[in-house]
Coordinates of C-alpha atoms in Angstrom, one line a residue:
M28 CA -152.1 -64.5 -143.0
T29 CA -153.0 -60.9 -143.3
E30 CA -150.8 -58.0 -144.6
D31 CA -151.3 -56.3 -141.2
T32 CA -149.5 -59.2 -139.4
K33 CA -146.6 -58.9 -141.8
Q34 CA -146.1 -55.2 -141.8
T35 CA -146.4 -54.7 -138.1
P36 CA -143.9 -56.6 -135.8
S37 CA -145.6 -58.1 -132.9
P38 CA -144.5 -56.7 -129.5
I39 CA -143.5 -60.1 -128.4
L40 CA -140.5 -59.9 -131.0
G41 CA -139.5 -56.6 -130.1
E42 CA -139.4 -57.5 -126.2
L43 CA -137.3 -60.7 -127.5
K44 CA -134.9 -58.7 -129.5
N45 CA -134.2 -56.3 -126.6
S46 CA -133.7 -59.4 -124.3
A47 CA -131.3 -61.1 -126.7
E48 CA -129.3 -57.5 -127.0
E49 CA -129.2 -57.4 -123.2
S50 CA -128.1 -60.8 -122.7
A51 CA -125.5 -60.3 -125.4
E52 CA -124.1 -57.2 -123.5
R53 CA -124.2 -59.1 -120.2
L54 CA -122.2 -62.1 -121.8
E55 CA -119.7 -59.8 -123.2
T56 CA -119.1 -58.2 -119.9
T57 CA -118.9 -61.4 -118.1
A58 CA -116.3 -62.8 -120.6
S59 CA -114.2 -59.7 -120.1
R60 CA -114.1 -60.0 -116.4
T61 CA -113.7 -63.9 -116.5
G62 CA -110.5 -63.0 -118.8
E63 CA -109.2 -60.7 -116.6
V64 CA -109.8 -63.0 -113.5
V65 CA -108.3 -66.1 -115.2
A66 CA -105.2 -63.9 -116.0
E67 CA -104.7 -62.6 -112.5
T68 CA -105.3 -66.2 -111.2
T69 CA -102.5 -67.6 -113.6
R70 CA -100.1 -64.9 -112.6
E71 CA -100.6 -65.6 -108.8
V72 CA -100.3 -69.5 -109.4
V73 CA -97.1 -69.0 -111.6
T74 CA -95.6 -66.7 -108.7
G75 CA -96.7 -69.1 -105.9
T76 CA -95.2 -72.1 -107.6
T77 CA -92.1 -70.4 -108.5
R78 CA -91.6 -69.4 -104.8
T79 CA -92.6 -73.0 -103.7
V80 CA -89.9 -74.5 -106.1
E81 CA -87.4 -72.1 -105.0
T82 CA -88.0 -72.5 -101.4
A83 CA -88.2 -76.3 -101.7
S84 CA -85.0 -76.4 -103.8
D85 CA -83.1 -74.1 -101.4
Y86 CA -84.4 -76.2 -98.4
T87 CA -83.4 -79.3 -99.9
L88 CA -79.8 -78.2 -100.9
E89 CA -79.5 -76.8 -97.2
L90 CA -80.3 -80.3 -95.9
L91 CA -77.5 -81.8 -98.2
G92 CA -75.1 -79.0 -96.7
I93 CA -75.0 -77.4 -99.9
T94 CA -75.4 -73.6 -100.1
V95 CA -76.6 -72.6 -103.4
D96 CA -78.8 -69.4 -104.4
T97 CA -81.3 -70.5 -106.9
R98 CA -81.6 -67.1 -108.6
T99 CA -77.9 -67.5 -109.3
L100 CA -78.0 -71.1 -110.3
I101 CA -80.9 -70.2 -112.9
A102 CA -78.9 -67.2 -114.1
N103 CA -75.9 -69.3 -114.8
S104 CA -78.0 -72.2 -116.4
A105 CA -79.6 -69.9 -118.8
E106 CA -75.8 -68.5 -119.6
F107 CA -74.5 -72.0 -120.2
A108 CA -77.6 -72.9 -122.4
V109 CA -76.8 -70.3 -124.8
K110 CA -73.1 -71.2 -124.8
A111 CA -74.3 -75.0 -125.5
V112 CA -76.6 -74.0 -128.4
L113 CA -73.9 -71.8 -130.0
A114 CA -71.3 -74.9 -129.4
I115 CA -73.7 -77.3 -131.4
I116 CA -74.3 -74.7 -134.1
I117 CA -70.6 -74.2 -134.7
F118 CA -69.9 -78.0 -134.5
Y119 CA -72.6 -78.6 -137.2
V120 CA -71.5 -75.8 -139.2
G121 CA -67.9 -76.7 -139.0
K122 CA -68.7 -80.4 -139.8
W123 CA -70.6 -79.2 -142.8
I124 CA -67.6 -77.0 -144.0
G125 CA -65.3 -79.7 -143.3
K126 CA -67.2 -82.1 -145.5
H127 CA -67.4 -79.8 -148.5
I128 CA -63.5 -79.1 -148.3
V129 CA -62.9 -82.8 -148.2
N130 CA -65.0 -83.4 -151.1
L131 CA -63.3 -80.7 -153.1
A132 CA -59.8 -82.3 -152.0
K133 CA -61.0 -85.7 -153.2
R134 CA -62.2 -84.5 -156.6
A135 CA -58.6 -82.8 -156.9
M136 CA -57.0 -86.2 -156.1
V137 CA -59.1 -88.0 -158.5
R138 CA -58.3 -85.4 -161.2
S139 CA -54.7 -86.0 -160.5
S140 CA -55.1 -89.8 -160.9
V141 CA -54.4 -90.7 -157.3
D142 CA -55.3 -94.1 -156.5
G143 CA -58.9 -94.8 -155.4
T144 CA -57.7 -96.2 -152.0
A145 CA -55.4 -93.4 -151.4
V146 CA -58.2 -90.9 -152.0
S147 CA -60.5 -92.3 -149.7
F148 CA -57.7 -92.9 -147.0
L149 CA -56.6 -89.2 -147.5
G150 CA -60.2 -87.9 -147.4
N151 CA -61.2 -89.5 -144.3
L152 CA -57.8 -88.5 -142.7
L153 CA -58.6 -84.9 -143.9
Y154 CA -62.1 -85.3 -142.5
G155 CA -60.9 -86.4 -139.3
V156 CA -58.3 -83.4 -138.9
M157 CA -61.2 -80.9 -139.8
L158 CA -63.5 -82.5 -137.2
A159 CA -60.6 -82.3 -134.6
A160 CA -60.0 -78.8 -135.4
V161 CA -63.7 -77.8 -135.2
I162 CA -64.0 -79.8 -131.6
W163 CA -60.6 -78.2 -130.2
H164 CA -61.3 -74.6 -131.4
P165 CA -60.5 -72.3 -128.5

């Protein structure tokens, strides 16, 4: 190779570079448009599916002679779900606290030289009372 060919780029390489840049720009534009179309199509599908499910469930309930507004049902079930999650959290926290209180009581009974069988029985009884208090909490 001569030095002339190394220093001056060939016109073909320049054209290839320009073509590659144009292709990259077209790909970016196409990708952007595709993303917008996919997002819009997804919104339409979700909206259509929701309407179809609501209509089908209302129709089914109507056939059964039950009149229920699906939106009210969804709102009520969301409220119920929140209450159920809170109840589960309260149960497990109460159970954990009860277990620690029972362990403190058992240690105190052992230090007081209470019989092992009585410690076990009273500990289980106290734990049952603690669980009942957690479950029947107003």
